[in-house]
Each structure stands twice: as C-alpha cells, then as structure tokens.
Amino acid sequence: MISKKNHDLSVSLGKIKLKNPVIAASGTFGFAEEYEDFFDLNELGAIIPKGISLKPMIGNVPPRIFETEGGMINSIGLQNPGLDKFIIDKFPYLRKIKTHLFINFFGYTEQEYVELAQRLNDLPGISGLEMNISCPNVKKGGIVFGTNPKMTFRLVQKVRKVTKLHLMVKLSPNVTDISTIARSAAEGGADSISLINTFKALAINIHTLKPEIGNIIGGLSGPAIKPVALRMVWEVCQTVKIPVIGMGGIRKAEDAMEFILAGASAIQIGTANLINPHTAIEVIEGIKRYLIQHQIPSIQKCIGLFRI
Ligand code: SIN
C-alpha cells in the first residue's frame, strides 16, 4: 500500500486528474483482470486495455513475439474481441476499478475510427480514448494515418467532432519528424499525445533462414528503445502545449523520472509488465521515494525540469 502522506503524486491531463502518473499501456496489460493477483489495480494512475476495433480481429500468424537483446519484437496484429463483445465481456470488470480508464481504439478507415469514437463516447465510465494511429503490424489503417501529417490532422479533427471524452493520440516513431505529426494531432483537436509505439523491426533465424516473426516485420519495444523514446518525447514536449504521455522501455522509477523531467505529464508502462507484472506499482513507489529524496512536495513540479 502506497502512503499518500506529504508527497503529492497526482498529475493533470487537461481536466482529468490522475492519482499518480503511472498508466498501464495498451497491449501489455490485457483487460486488467489478468493482473489482479499481482497488485491492487486501484493504485494505478490509469489503465489502457488492449486496443478495440469495431469488428473482432484474430491477429497475425504466429510466431508473434520474439525476444531481442534488451527488448522484444511483437506482431500481434491487433487481435481483440471487437467492440460489442468488449462491452459485454470486459467492460463491466474494467469500469469497477477505481482509476481512470482510457480505451485504446483503431480502425481501417476514417469512418471506422469515427464510428468507434461515437459509440465509446456514449459508454458511461470511460475517462478518455487513446486513438491508435501507430500500429506497425497491420497493412491498412493505423500507422497509415500516423505517418502523414495531413491524414493525422484530418482524422483527429473528424474524431474530435464526435466525442467529448479526453482524446489522447498515440504516435508512431516510424517517421522522419515526430514533432510534425504531434503538431498535426494537436491542431486537429487532440487533448493529449502519447508516444512512442514500437519501431518496425526484423529478426532472422540464421539456422532456418526464416524470419523469427510470422508476419516477417514486427514492432520493437522494451529497454532497447528507451533513449530514442526519451528524445522523441522531449522534442514533442517542446512542440505542443497539450499534455504528453511518455512511454518506451520504462521499467523502473528512474526511467519514468527521465520522461517526466523531459516534460511528460504521465508515463505508460508497456513491455516491462510482461517481464515483471509488479513493475507499475514498483515505479509508483520509486517515484515517491524520488520526491522524498529530493524533498519535492509534488510530482507535478518535476514535469519539464530538464535543462540543457
Ligand atoms: C499489435 O497488436 O500488433 C500491437 C499494437 C500496436 O503496435 O499498436
């Protein structure tokens, strides 16, 4: 149990106040119940379950995961039960957790994004949406929107019109200049930006001469990408005025603090959940220790303290 005495861990994402800056990242935390035996889920700043599409998706051919040095390549292919089944089977559990719930969603077309955002807007118990325009593992939709500034702007603007929920847009690092895409998302009406999703990556089995991933190319995540993620988060924080949520290889409080000092208002724990399911709670405790050690009363005061 984390004591809240003296040190304020709360952060704001626009009008939303998180009890702490630690968010479980989509795709690495299932639908949350998979983690209930490890720690009290109510302690998290927010939860973002696996991304949802209008229709169920079976995902990509196996193997879908391959461990690399300091990281992992995945090509899940956005497998999910689809919105209707999600609402019946997963949502009742999720909405009982006493923390903020952001629903990660994606479509193949603009119309699908809009329809999903509209339907999710009408679902009580959701704090916000995380719009995925960054998955490298599907041929249509997703990353196609997130690698073109004009398409990003247009899509965000369309989705913005149909939802009053907090709209977080999740960006891909597979671009030349992530700040340009972030600016487009902000101009389109995003309330916050989350970054980064995974890097397109390849691993070859030198004995079978085949790719280690069934879909050939997957997305690299984990500690190996942290310095690049941090650089991108820092750049985006200097570009947009809306809150930025940093992620990419965070596995301990010191990593989280780097992102917060770079300007992130909150952080997401992704791949580390799969290695140590207690990571999120350990990061919350570690951030509190950092505040005590440096005699800082509130984590909010640390955001963007990094100086060059
Ligand atoms: C996947 O399901 O393939 C990963 C999700 C993502 O990269 O957005």
PDB file of C-alpha atoms and ligand atoms in Angstrom:
ATOM      1  CA  MET A   1       0.000   0.000   0.000  1.00  0.00           C
ATOM      2  CA  ILE A   2       1.436   3.352  -1.016  1.00  0.00           C
ATOM      3  CA  SER A   3       1.076   6.132   1.553  1.00  0.00           C
ATOM      4  CA  LYS A   4      -0.019   9.430   0.014  1.00  0.00           C
ATOM      5  CA  LYS A   5       1.155  11.458   3.036  1.00  0.00           C
ATOM      6  CA  ASN A   6       3.231  14.579   2.355  1.00  0.00           C
ATOM      7  CA  HIS A   7       4.104  13.829  -1.222  1.00  0.00           C
ATOM      8  CA  ASP A   8       1.569  14.524  -3.918  1.00  0.00           C
ATOM      9  CA  LEU A   9       1.835  12.124  -6.834  1.00  0.00           C
ATOM     10  CA  SER A  10      -1.194  13.462  -8.688  1.00  0.00           C
ATOM     11  CA  VAL A  11      -0.866  14.902 -12.205  1.00  0.00           C
ATOM     12  CA  SER A  12      -3.301  16.550 -14.575  1.00  0.00           C
ATOM     13  CA  LEU A  13      -4.095  15.587 -18.145  1.00  0.00           C
ATOM     14  CA  GLY A  14      -6.222  18.570 -19.029  1.00  0.00           C
ATOM     15  CA  LYS A  15      -9.365  18.288 -16.907  1.00  0.00           C
ATOM     16  CA  ILE A  16      -8.512  14.769 -15.800  1.00  0.00           C
ATOM     17  CA  LYS A  17      -6.603  14.356 -12.560  1.00  0.00           C
ATOM     18  CA  LEU A  18      -4.650  11.107 -12.203  1.00  0.00           C
ATOM     19  CA  LYS A  19      -3.760   9.973  -8.658  1.00  0.00           C
ATOM     20  CA  ASN A  20      -0.251   9.295  -9.948  1.00  0.00           C
ATOM     21  CA  PRO A  21       1.466   9.498 -13.348  1.00  0.00           C
ATOM     22  CA  VAL A  22       1.735   5.740 -13.943  1.00  0.00           C
ATOM     23  CA  ILE A  23      -0.513   4.250 -16.626  1.00  0.00           C
ATOM     24  CA  ALA A  24      -0.666   0.613 -17.752  1.00  0.00           C
ATOM     25  CA  ALA A  25      -0.067   0.651 -21.508  1.00  0.00           C
ATOM     26  CA  SER A  26      -2.413  -0.857 -24.029  1.00  0.00           C
ATOM     27  CA  GLY A  27      -1.460  -4.276 -25.342  1.00  0.00           C
ATOM     28  CA  THR A  28       0.693  -5.198 -22.365  1.00  0.00           C
ATOM     29  CA  PHE A  29      -1.955  -5.309 -19.644  1.00  0.00           C
ATOM     30  CA  GLY A  30      -4.656  -7.446 -21.237  1.00  0.00           C
ATOM     31  CA  PHE A  31      -8.050  -6.305 -19.952  1.00  0.00           C
ATOM     32  CA  ALA A  32      -6.569  -5.672 -16.476  1.00  0.00           C
ATOM     33  CA  GLU A  33      -8.109  -8.683 -14.710  1.00  0.00           C
ATOM     34  CA  GLU A  34      -5.076 -10.730 -15.783  1.00  0.00           C
ATOM     35  CA  TYR A  35      -3.061  -8.568 -13.339  1.00  0.00           C
ATOM     36  CA  GLU A  36      -5.451  -8.521 -10.354  1.00  0.00           C
ATOM     37  CA  ASP A  37      -3.496 -11.180  -8.425  1.00  0.00           C
ATOM     38  CA  PHE A  38      -0.273  -9.169  -8.575  1.00  0.00           C
ATOM     39  CA  PHE A  39      -1.308  -5.858  -7.008  1.00  0.00           C
ATOM     40  CA  ASP A  40      -4.248  -3.609  -6.215  1.00  0.00           C
ATOM     41  CA  LEU A  41      -5.286  -2.238  -9.623  1.00  0.00           C
ATOM     42  CA  ASN A  42      -6.942   0.747  -7.925  1.00  0.00           C
ATOM     43  CA  GLU A  43      -3.427   2.083  -7.208  1.00  0.00           C
ATOM     44  CA  LEU A  44      -2.699   2.797 -10.882  1.00  0.00           C
ATOM     45  CA  GLY A  45      -2.904   6.299 -12.328  1.00  0.00           C
ATOM     46  CA  ALA A  46      -4.901   4.898 -15.235  1.00  0.00           C
ATOM     47  CA  ILE A  47      -5.418   1.734 -17.252  1.00  0.00           C
ATOM     48  CA  ILE A  48      -5.478   1.375 -21.035  1.00  0.00           C
ATOM     49  CA  PRO A  49      -6.626  -2.091 -22.094  1.00  0.00           C
ATOM     50  CA  LYS A  50      -5.822  -3.847 -25.385  1.00  0.00           C
ATOM     51  CA  GLY A  51      -6.972  -1.842 -28.395  1.00  0.00           C
ATOM     52  CA  ILE A  52     -10.503  -2.317 -29.690  1.00  0.00           C
ATOM     53  CA  SER A  53     -11.839  -2.320 -33.244  1.00  0.00           C
ATOM     54  CA  LEU A  54     -15.434  -2.323 -34.464  1.00  0.00           C
ATOM     55  CA  LYS A  55     -15.267  -5.968 -35.501  1.00  0.00           C
ATOM     56  CA  PRO A  56     -13.324  -8.800 -33.811  1.00  0.00           C
ATOM     57  CA  MET A  57      -9.790  -9.351 -35.120  1.00  0.00           C
ATOM     58  CA  ILE A  58      -7.930 -12.663 -34.967  1.00  0.00           C
ATOM     59  CA  GLY A  59      -4.477 -11.086 -35.295  1.00  0.00           C
ATOM     60  CA  ASN A  60      -1.422 -12.182 -37.230  1.00  0.00           C
ATOM     61  CA  VAL A  61       0.079 -15.588 -37.921  1.00  0.00           C
ATOM     62  CA  PRO A  62       2.454 -16.926 -35.215  1.00  0.00           C
ATOM     63  CA  PRO A  63       5.161 -16.599 -34.036  1.00  0.00           C
ATOM     64  CA  ARG A  64       4.020 -13.174 -32.849  1.00  0.00           C
ATOM     65  CA  ILE A  65       6.634 -12.416 -30.217  1.00  0.00           C
ATOM     66  CA  PHE A  66      10.404 -12.671 -30.303  1.00  0.00           C
ATOM     67  CA  GLU A  67      12.795 -11.629 -27.561  1.00  0.00           C
ATOM     68  CA  THR A  68      15.749  -9.492 -28.576  1.00  0.00           C
ATOM     69  CA  GLU A  69      18.661  -8.144 -26.548  1.00  0.00           C
ATOM     70  CA  GLY A  70      17.122  -5.531 -24.324  1.00  0.00           C
ATOM     71  CA  GLY A  71      13.744  -5.769 -25.943  1.00  0.00           C
ATOM     72  CA  MET A  72      11.048  -7.642 -27.751  1.00  0.00           C
ATOM     73  CA  ILE A  73       9.550  -7.705 -31.233  1.00  0.00           C
ATOM     74  CA  ASN A  74       5.794  -8.227 -31.432  1.00  0.00           C
ATOM     75  CA  SER A  75       3.413  -8.657 -34.290  1.00  0.00           C
ATOM     76  CA  ILE A  76       0.127  -9.408 -32.570  1.00  0.00           C
ATOM     77  CA  GLY A  77      -1.855  -7.777 -35.342  1.00  0.00           C
ATOM     78  CA  LEU A  78      -4.304  -6.008 -33.037  1.00  0.00           C
ATOM     79  CA  GLN A  79      -6.151  -9.155 -32.006  1.00  0.00           C
ATOM     80  CA  ASN A  80      -9.223  -8.202 -29.995  1.00  0.00           C
ATOM     81  CA  PRO A  81     -12.811  -9.313 -29.420  1.00  0.00           C
ATOM     82  CA  GLY A  82     -14.380  -6.301 -31.160  1.00  0.00           C
ATOM     83  CA  LEU A  83     -16.448  -3.555 -29.562  1.00  0.00           C
ATOM     84  CA  ASP A  84     -19.693  -5.471 -28.886  1.00  0.00           C
ATOM     85  CA  LYS A  85     -18.002  -8.382 -27.130  1.00  0.00           C
ATOM     86  CA  PHE A  86     -15.670  -5.992 -25.307  1.00  0.00           C
ATOM     87  CA  ILE A  87     -18.669  -4.138 -23.877  1.00  0.00           C
ATOM     88  CA  ILE A  88     -20.325  -7.351 -22.696  1.00  0.00           C
ATOM     89  CA  ASP A  89     -17.310  -9.385 -21.522  1.00  0.00           C
ATOM     90  CA  LYS A  90     -14.561  -6.962 -20.499  1.00  0.00           C
ATOM     91  CA  PHE A  91     -16.016  -3.550 -19.775  1.00  0.00           C
ATOM     92  CA  PRO A  92     -18.040  -4.430 -16.619  1.00  0.00           C
ATOM     93  CA  TYR A  93     -14.842  -5.534 -14.837  1.00  0.00           C
ATOM     94  CA  LEU A  94     -12.794  -2.585 -16.062  1.00  0.00           C
ATOM     95  CA  ARG A  95     -15.266   0.063 -15.005  1.00  0.00           C
ATOM     96  CA  LYS A  96     -15.305  -1.229 -11.414  1.00  0.00           C
ATOM     97  CA  ILE A  97     -11.602  -0.425 -10.979  1.00  0.00           C
ATOM     98  CA  LYS A  98     -11.221   2.845  -9.101  1.00  0.00           C
ATOM     99  CA  THR A  99      -8.922   4.561 -11.515  1.00  0.00           C
ATOM    100  CA  HIS A 100      -9.187   6.290 -14.885  1.00  0.00           C
ATOM    101  CA  LEU A 101      -9.955   4.127 -17.866  1.00  0.00           C
ATOM    102  CA  PHE A 102      -8.815   5.115 -21.348  1.00  0.00           C
ATOM    103  CA  ILE A 103      -9.997   2.967 -24.247  1.00  0.00           C
ATOM    104  CA  ASN A 104      -7.438   2.390 -26.971  1.00  0.00           C
ATOM    105  CA  PHE A 105      -9.164   2.096 -30.352  1.00  0.00           C
ATOM    106  CA  PHE A 106      -8.345   1.963 -34.046  1.00  0.00           C
ATOM    107  CA  GLY A 107      -9.934   1.447 -37.435  1.00  0.00           C
ATOM    108  CA  TYR A 108      -9.096   0.545 -41.006  1.00  0.00           C
ATOM    109  CA  THR A 109     -10.832   3.650 -42.309  1.00  0.00           C
ATOM    110  CA  GLU A 110     -11.673   7.148 -41.091  1.00  0.00           C
ATOM    111  CA  GLN A 111     -15.307   6.106 -40.892  1.00  0.00           C
ATOM    112  CA  GLU A 112     -14.444   3.199 -38.583  1.00  0.00           C
ATOM    113  CA  TYR A 113     -12.468   5.487 -36.249  1.00  0.00           C
ATOM    114  CA  VAL A 114     -15.371   7.934 -36.160  1.00  0.00           C
ATOM    115  CA  GLU A 115     -17.994   5.252 -35.512  1.00  0.00           C
ATOM    116  CA  LEU A 116     -15.962   3.730 -32.690  1.00  0.00           C
ATOM    117  CA  ALA A 117     -15.313   7.082 -31.061  1.00  0.00           C
ATOM    118  CA  GLN A 118     -19.014   7.880 -31.274  1.00  0.00           C
ATOM    119  CA  ARG A 119     -20.068   4.610 -29.673  1.00  0.00           C
ATOM    120  CA  LEU A 120     -17.415   4.813 -26.954  1.00  0.00           C
ATOM    121  CA  ASN A 121     -18.497   8.371 -26.193  1.00  0.00           C
ATOM    122  CA  ASP A 122     -21.894   7.002 -25.155  1.00  0.00           C
ATOM    123  CA  LEU A 123     -20.427   4.410 -22.797  1.00  0.00           C
ATOM    124  CA  PRO A 124     -20.508   5.658 -19.169  1.00  0.00           C
ATOM    125  CA  GLY A 125     -17.427   5.020 -17.047  1.00  0.00           C
ATOM    126  CA  ILE A 126     -14.705   5.976 -19.525  1.00  0.00           C
ATOM    127  CA  SER A 127     -12.339   8.887 -18.839  1.00  0.00           C
ATOM    128  CA  GLY A 128     -10.902   9.085 -22.302  1.00  0.00           C
ATOM    129  CA  LEU A 129      -9.830   7.494 -25.552  1.00  0.00           C
ATOM    130  CA  GLU A 130      -6.396   6.620 -26.809  1.00  0.00           C
ATOM    131  CA  MET A 131      -6.543   6.712 -30.591  1.00  0.00           C
ATOM    132  CA  ASN A 132      -4.011   4.320 -32.085  1.00  0.00           C
ATOM    133  CA  ILE A 133      -2.605   5.649 -35.353  1.00  0.00           C
ATOM    134  CA  SER A 134       0.686   3.877 -34.872  1.00  0.00           C
ATOM    135  CA  CYS A 135       0.460   0.067 -35.045  1.00  0.00           C
ATOM    136  CA  PRO A 136       3.169  -1.223 -37.427  1.00  0.00           C
ATOM    137  CA  ASN A 137       1.580  -4.694 -37.699  1.00  0.00           C
ATOM    138  CA  VAL A 138      -1.419  -4.157 -39.965  1.00  0.00           C
ATOM    139  CA  LYS A 139      -1.454  -3.225 -43.630  1.00  0.00           C
ATOM    140  CA  LYS A 140      -4.498  -0.920 -43.554  1.00  0.00           C
ATOM    141  CA  GLY A 141      -5.451   1.914 -41.207  1.00  0.00           C
ATOM    142  CA  GLY A 142      -3.463   2.601 -38.035  1.00  0.00           C
ATOM    143  CA  ILE A 143       0.064   3.656 -38.907  1.00  0.00           C
ATOM    144  CA  VAL A 144      -1.011   4.852 -42.356  1.00  0.00           C
ATOM    145  CA  PHE A 145      -2.773   7.754 -40.597  1.00  0.00           C
ATOM    146  CA  GLY A 146       0.079   8.302 -38.161  1.00  0.00           C
ATOM    147  CA  THR A 147       2.884   8.766 -40.668  1.00  0.00           C
ATOM    148  CA  ASN A 148       1.265  11.515 -42.733  1.00  0.00           C
ATOM    149  CA  PRO A 149       0.690  14.893 -41.037  1.00  0.00           C
ATOM    150  CA  LYS A 150      -2.303  15.831 -43.220  1.00  0.00           C
ATOM    151  CA  MET A 151      -4.019  12.493 -42.619  1.00  0.00           C
ATOM    152  CA  THR A 152      -3.308  12.753 -38.902  1.00  0.00           C
ATOM    153  CA  PHE A 153      -4.879  16.211 -38.768  1.00  0.00           C
ATOM    154  CA  ARG A 154      -7.935  15.155 -40.759  1.00  0.00           C
ATOM    155  CA  LEU A 155      -8.586  12.021 -38.747  1.00  0.00           C
ATOM    156  CA  VAL A 156      -8.129  13.680 -35.369  1.00  0.00           C
ATOM    157  CA  GLN A 157     -10.412  16.529 -36.428  1.00  0.00           C
ATOM    158  CA  LYS A 158     -13.147  14.094 -37.509  1.00  0.00           C
ATOM    159  CA  VAL A 159     -12.908  12.065 -34.315  1.00  0.00           C
ATOM    160  CA  ARG A 160     -12.785  15.230 -32.189  1.00  0.00           C
ATOM    161  CA  LYS A 161     -16.184  16.250 -33.552  1.00  0.00           C
ATOM    162  CA  VAL A 162     -17.914  13.109 -32.297  1.00  0.00           C
ATOM    163  CA  THR A 163     -16.534  12.732 -28.791  1.00  0.00           C
ATOM    164  CA  LYS A 164     -16.483  14.812 -25.642  1.00  0.00           C
ATOM    165  CA  LEU A 165     -14.124  12.340 -23.996  1.00  0.00           C
ATOM    166  CA  HIS A 166     -10.466  13.200 -23.460  1.00  0.00           C
ATOM    167  CA  LEU A 167      -8.787  12.352 -26.771  1.00  0.00           C
ATOM    168  CA  MET A 168      -5.236  11.041 -26.481  1.00  0.00           C
ATOM    169  CA  VAL A 169      -3.478  10.268 -29.779  1.00  0.00           C
ATOM    170  CA  LYS A 170      -0.781   7.566 -29.792  1.00  0.00           C
ATOM    171  CA  LEU A 171       2.075   8.263 -32.192  1.00  0.00           C
ATOM    172  CA  SER A 172       4.464   6.089 -34.141  1.00  0.00           C
ATOM    173  CA  PRO A 173       8.234   6.598 -34.029  1.00  0.00           C
ATOM    174  CA  ASN A 174       8.467   5.287 -37.609  1.00  0.00           C
ATOM    175  CA  VAL A 175       8.516   8.791 -39.069  1.00  0.00           C
ATOM    176  CA  THR A 176      11.167  11.309 -40.045  1.00  0.00           C
ATOM    177  CA  ASP A 177       9.941  14.031 -37.712  1.00  0.00           C
ATOM    178  CA  ILE A 178       7.588  13.038 -34.903  1.00  0.00           C
ATOM    179  CA  SER A 179       7.092  16.668 -33.843  1.00  0.00           C
ATOM    180  CA  THR A 180       5.334  17.417 -37.137  1.00  0.00           C
ATOM    181  CA  ILE A 181       2.864  14.599 -36.547  1.00  0.00           C
ATOM    182  CA  ALA A 182       2.363  15.682 -32.925  1.00  0.00           C
ATOM    183  CA  ARG A 183       1.613  19.233 -34.070  1.00  0.00           C
ATOM    184  CA  SER A 184      -0.943  17.923 -36.587  1.00  0.00           C
ATOM    185  CA  ALA A 185      -2.670  15.880 -33.880  1.00  0.00           C
ATOM    186  CA  ALA A 186      -2.772  18.874 -31.536  1.00  0.00           C
ATOM    187  CA  GLU A 187      -4.113  21.148 -34.274  1.00  0.00           C
ATOM    188  CA  GLY A 188      -6.735  18.545 -35.110  1.00  0.00           C
ATOM    189  CA  GLY A 189      -8.055  18.780 -31.548  1.00  0.00           C
ATOM    190  CA  ALA A 190      -6.226  16.120 -29.522  1.00  0.00           C
ATOM    191  CA  ASP A 191      -6.282  16.669 -25.752  1.00  0.00           C
ATOM    192  CA  SER A 192      -3.000  14.843 -25.256  1.00  0.00           C
ATOM    193  CA  ILE A 193      -0.328  12.918 -27.150  1.00  0.00           C
ATOM    194  CA  SER A 194       1.072   9.540 -26.131  1.00  0.00           C
ATOM    195  CA  LEU A 195       4.350   8.291 -27.582  1.00  0.00           C
ATOM    196  CA  ILE A 196       6.040   6.155 -28.641  1.00  0.00           C
ATOM    197  CA  ASN A 197       4.597   2.989 -30.122  1.00  0.00           C
ATOM    198  CA  THR A 198       7.067   0.389 -31.435  1.00  0.00           C
ATOM    199  CA  PHE A 199       9.833   0.603 -34.038  1.00  0.00           C
ATOM    200  CA  LYS A 200       9.481  -1.540 -37.161  1.00  0.00           C
ATOM    201  CA  ALA A 201      11.985  -4.341 -36.696  1.00  0.00           C
ATOM    202  CA  LEU A 202      13.248  -7.641 -38.120  1.00  0.00           C
ATOM    203  CA  ALA A 203      14.953 -10.705 -36.636  1.00  0.00           C
ATOM    204  CA  ILE A 204      16.313 -13.586 -38.735  1.00  0.00           C
ATOM    205  CA  ASN A 205      16.827 -17.171 -37.623  1.00  0.00           C
ATOM    206  CA  ILE A 206      20.223 -17.954 -39.118  1.00  0.00           C
ATOM    207  CA  HIS A 207      19.592 -21.732 -38.985  1.00  0.00           C
ATOM    208  CA  THR A 208      16.175 -21.916 -40.620  1.00  0.00           C
ATOM    209  CA  LEU A 209      16.931 -18.832 -42.767  1.00  0.00           C
ATOM    210  CA  LYS A 210      13.415 -17.645 -41.884  1.00  0.00           C
ATOM    211  CA  PRO A 211      12.125 -14.573 -40.031  1.00  0.00           C
ATOM    212  CA  GLU A 212      11.574 -15.039 -36.299  1.00  0.00           C
ATOM    213  CA  ILE A 213       8.171 -13.351 -36.643  1.00  0.00           C
ATOM    214  CA  GLY A 214       5.390 -14.926 -38.718  1.00  0.00           C
ATOM    215  CA  ASN A 215       4.460 -11.585 -40.244  1.00  0.00           C
ATOM    216  CA  ILE A 216       8.189 -11.015 -41.018  1.00  0.00           C
ATOM    217  CA  ILE A 217       8.329  -7.488 -39.593  1.00  0.00           C
ATOM    218  CA  GLY A 218       7.126  -6.579 -36.111  1.00  0.00           C
ATOM    219  CA  GLY A 219       7.461  -3.736 -33.621  1.00  0.00           C
ATOM    220  CA  LEU A 220      10.438  -3.407 -31.271  1.00  0.00           C
ATOM    221  CA  SER A 221       9.777  -2.302 -27.684  1.00  0.00           C
ATOM    222  CA  GLY A 222      11.496  -2.564 -24.306  1.00  0.00           C
ATOM    223  CA  PRO A 223      14.582  -1.002 -22.687  1.00  0.00           C
ATOM    224  CA  ALA A 224      16.478  -1.040 -26.010  1.00  0.00           C
ATOM    225  CA  ILE A 225      14.294   1.799 -27.326  1.00  0.00           C
ATOM    226  CA  LYS A 226      14.255   3.983 -24.207  1.00  0.00           C
ATOM    227  CA  PRO A 227      16.857   6.623 -25.171  1.00  0.00           C
ATOM    228  CA  VAL A 228      15.213   7.151 -28.561  1.00  0.00           C
ATOM    229  CA  ALA A 229      11.748   7.305 -26.996  1.00  0.00           C
ATOM    230  CA  LEU A 230      13.008   9.836 -24.464  1.00  0.00           C
ATOM    231  CA  ARG A 231      14.498  12.018 -27.194  1.00  0.00           C
ATOM    232  CA  MET A 232      11.222  11.950 -29.125  1.00  0.00           C
ATOM    233  CA  VAL A 233       9.144  12.734 -26.036  1.00  0.00           C
ATOM    234  CA  TRP A 234      11.413  15.656 -25.220  1.00  0.00           C
ATOM    235  CA  GLU A 235      11.099  17.004 -28.781  1.00  0.00           C
ATOM    236  CA  VAL A 236       7.322  16.669 -28.768  1.00  0.00           C
ATOM    237  CA  CYS A 237       7.072  18.354 -25.340  1.00  0.00           C
ATOM    238  CA  GLN A 238       8.775  21.378 -26.831  1.00  0.00           C
ATOM    239  CA  THR A 239       6.431  21.400 -29.822  1.00  0.00           C
ATOM    240  CA  VAL A 240       2.910  21.052 -28.412  1.00  0.00           C
ATOM    241  CA  LYS A 241       1.159  22.739 -25.497  1.00  0.00           C
ATOM    242  CA  ILE A 242      -1.144  19.819 -24.678  1.00  0.00           C
ATOM    243  CA  PRO A 243      -0.011  17.143 -22.169  1.00  0.00           C
ATOM    244  CA  VAL A 244       2.376  14.468 -23.401  1.00  0.00           C
ATOM    245  CA  ILE A 245       2.354  10.913 -22.066  1.00  0.00           C
ATOM    246  CA  GLY A 246       5.741   9.256 -22.446  1.00  0.00           C
ATOM    247  CA  MET A 247       6.474   5.589 -22.987  1.00  0.00           C
ATOM    248  CA  GLY A 248       9.145   3.362 -24.445  1.00  0.00           C
ATOM    249  CA  GLY A 249      11.273   0.990 -22.395  1.00  0.00           C
ATOM    250  CA  ILE A 250      10.308   2.258 -18.938  1.00  0.00           C
ATOM    251  CA  ARG A 251      10.949  -0.446 -16.353  1.00  0.00           C
ATOM    252  CA  LYS A 252      11.887   1.452 -13.189  1.00  0.00           C
ATOM    253  CA  ALA A 253      11.136   4.738 -11.431  1.00  0.00           C
ATOM    254  CA  GLU A 254      14.391   6.309 -12.633  1.00  0.00           C
ATOM    255  CA  ASP A 255      13.293   5.723 -16.249  1.00  0.00           C
ATOM    256  CA  ALA A 256       9.891   7.247 -15.508  1.00  0.00           C
ATOM    257  CA  MET A 257      11.545  10.290 -13.924  1.00  0.00           C
ATOM    258  CA  GLU A 258      13.638  10.886 -17.047  1.00  0.00           C
ATOM    259  CA  PHE A 259      10.463  11.105 -19.132  1.00  0.00           C
ATOM    260  CA  ILE A 260       8.749  13.367 -16.581  1.00  0.00           C
ATOM    261  CA  LEU A 261      11.769  15.667 -16.344  1.00  0.00           C
ATOM    262  CA  ALA A 262      11.796  15.785 -20.158  1.00  0.00           C
ATOM    263  CA  GLY A 263       8.258  17.158 -19.997  1.00  0.00           C
ATOM    264  CA  ALA A 264       5.892  14.183 -19.904  1.00  0.00           C
ATOM    265  CA  SER A 265       2.861  14.746 -17.672  1.00  0.00           C
ATOM    266  CA  ALA A 266       2.435  11.000 -17.214  1.00  0.00           C
ATOM    267  CA  ILE A 267       4.086   7.797 -18.378  1.00  0.00           C
ATOM    268  CA  GLN A 268       2.973   4.390 -19.588  1.00  0.00           C
ATOM    269  CA  ILE A 269       4.480   1.061 -18.622  1.00  0.00           C
ATOM    270  CA  GLY A 270       4.408  -1.389 -21.528  1.00  0.00           C
ATOM    271  CA  THR A 271       6.762  -4.282 -22.210  1.00  0.00           C
ATOM    272  CA  ALA A 272       8.040  -4.302 -18.602  1.00  0.00           C
ATOM    273  CA  ASN A 273       4.590  -5.541 -17.476  1.00  0.00           C
ATOM    274  CA  LEU A 274       5.307  -8.763 -19.355  1.00  0.00           C
ATOM    275  CA  ILE A 275       8.652  -9.274 -17.617  1.00  0.00           C
ATOM    276  CA  ASN A 276       7.729  -8.199 -14.091  1.00  0.00           C
ATOM    277  CA  PRO A 277       3.984  -7.811 -13.520  1.00  0.00           C
ATOM    278  CA  HIS A 278       4.688  -5.665 -10.451  1.00  0.00           C
ATOM    279  CA  THR A 279       6.539  -3.032 -12.483  1.00  0.00           C
ATOM    280  CA  ALA A 280       3.818  -0.368 -12.394  1.00  0.00           C
ATOM    281  CA  ILE A 281       3.415  -0.483  -8.632  1.00  0.00           C
ATOM    282  CA  GLU A 282       7.200  -0.509  -8.124  1.00  0.00           C
ATOM    283  CA  VAL A 283       7.508   2.560 -10.352  1.00  0.00           C
ATOM    284  CA  ILE A 284       4.846   4.395  -8.310  1.00  0.00           C
ATOM    285  CA  GLU A 285       6.732   3.585  -5.094  1.00  0.00           C
ATOM    286  CA  GLY A 286      10.043   4.611  -6.669  1.00  0.00           C
ATOM    287  CA  ILE A 287       8.676   7.965  -7.837  1.00  0.00           C
ATOM    288  CA  LYS A 288       7.524   8.647  -4.312  1.00  0.00           C
ATOM    289  CA  ARG A 289      10.999   7.793  -2.997  1.00  0.00           C
ATOM    290  CA  TYR A 290      12.489  10.210  -5.526  1.00  0.00           C
ATOM    291  CA  LEU A 291      10.248  13.022  -4.246  1.00  0.00           C
ATOM    292  CA  ILE A 292      11.242  12.254  -0.653  1.00  0.00           C
ATOM    293  CA  GLN A 293      14.948  12.069  -1.527  1.00  0.00           C
ATOM    294  CA  HIS A 294      14.867  15.404  -3.359  1.00  0.00           C
ATOM    295  CA  GLN A 295      12.391  16.998  -0.941  1.00  0.00           C
ATOM    296  CA  ILE A 296       9.952  17.871  -3.703  1.00  0.00           C
ATOM    297  CA  PRO A 297       6.346  18.085  -2.453  1.00  0.00           C
ATOM    298  CA  SER A 298       4.661  17.238  -5.735  1.00  0.00           C
ATOM    299  CA  ILE A 299       5.491  15.286  -8.886  1.00  0.00           C
ATOM    300  CA  GLN A 300       3.718  17.970 -10.900  1.00  0.00           C
ATOM    301  CA  LYS A 301       6.639  20.284 -10.053  1.00  0.00           C
ATOM    302  CA  CYS A 302       9.079  17.886 -11.751  1.00  0.00           C
ATOM    303  CA  ILE A 303       7.403  17.977 -15.163  1.00  0.00           C
ATOM    304  CA  GLY A 304       9.779  19.530 -17.698  1.00  0.00           C
ATOM    305  CA  LEU A 305      12.505  20.409 -15.152  1.00  0.00           C
ATOM    306  CA  PHE A 306      15.191  19.087 -17.506  1.00  0.00           C
ATOM    307  CA  ARG A 307      17.571  21.877 -18.567  1.00  0.00           C
ATOM    308  CA  ILE A 308      20.243  21.941 -21.243  1.00  0.00           C
TER     309      ILE A 308
HETATM  310  C1  SIN B   1      -0.305  -5.267 -32.217  1.00  0.00           C
HETATM  311  O1  SIN B   1      -1.398  -5.672 -31.791  1.00  0.00           O
HETATM  312  O2  SIN B   1       0.179  -5.703 -33.275  1.00  0.00           O
HETATM  313  C2  SIN B   1       0.453  -4.224 -31.461  1.00  0.00           C
HETATM  314  C3  SIN B   1      -0.334  -2.998 -31.254  1.00  0.00           C
HETATM  315  C4  SIN B   1       0.349  -1.746 -31.693  1.00  0.00           C
HETATM  316  O3  SIN B   1       1.541  -1.757 -32.030  1.00  0.00           O
HETATM  317  O4  SIN B   1      -0.306  -0.707 -31.728  1.00  0.00           O
END
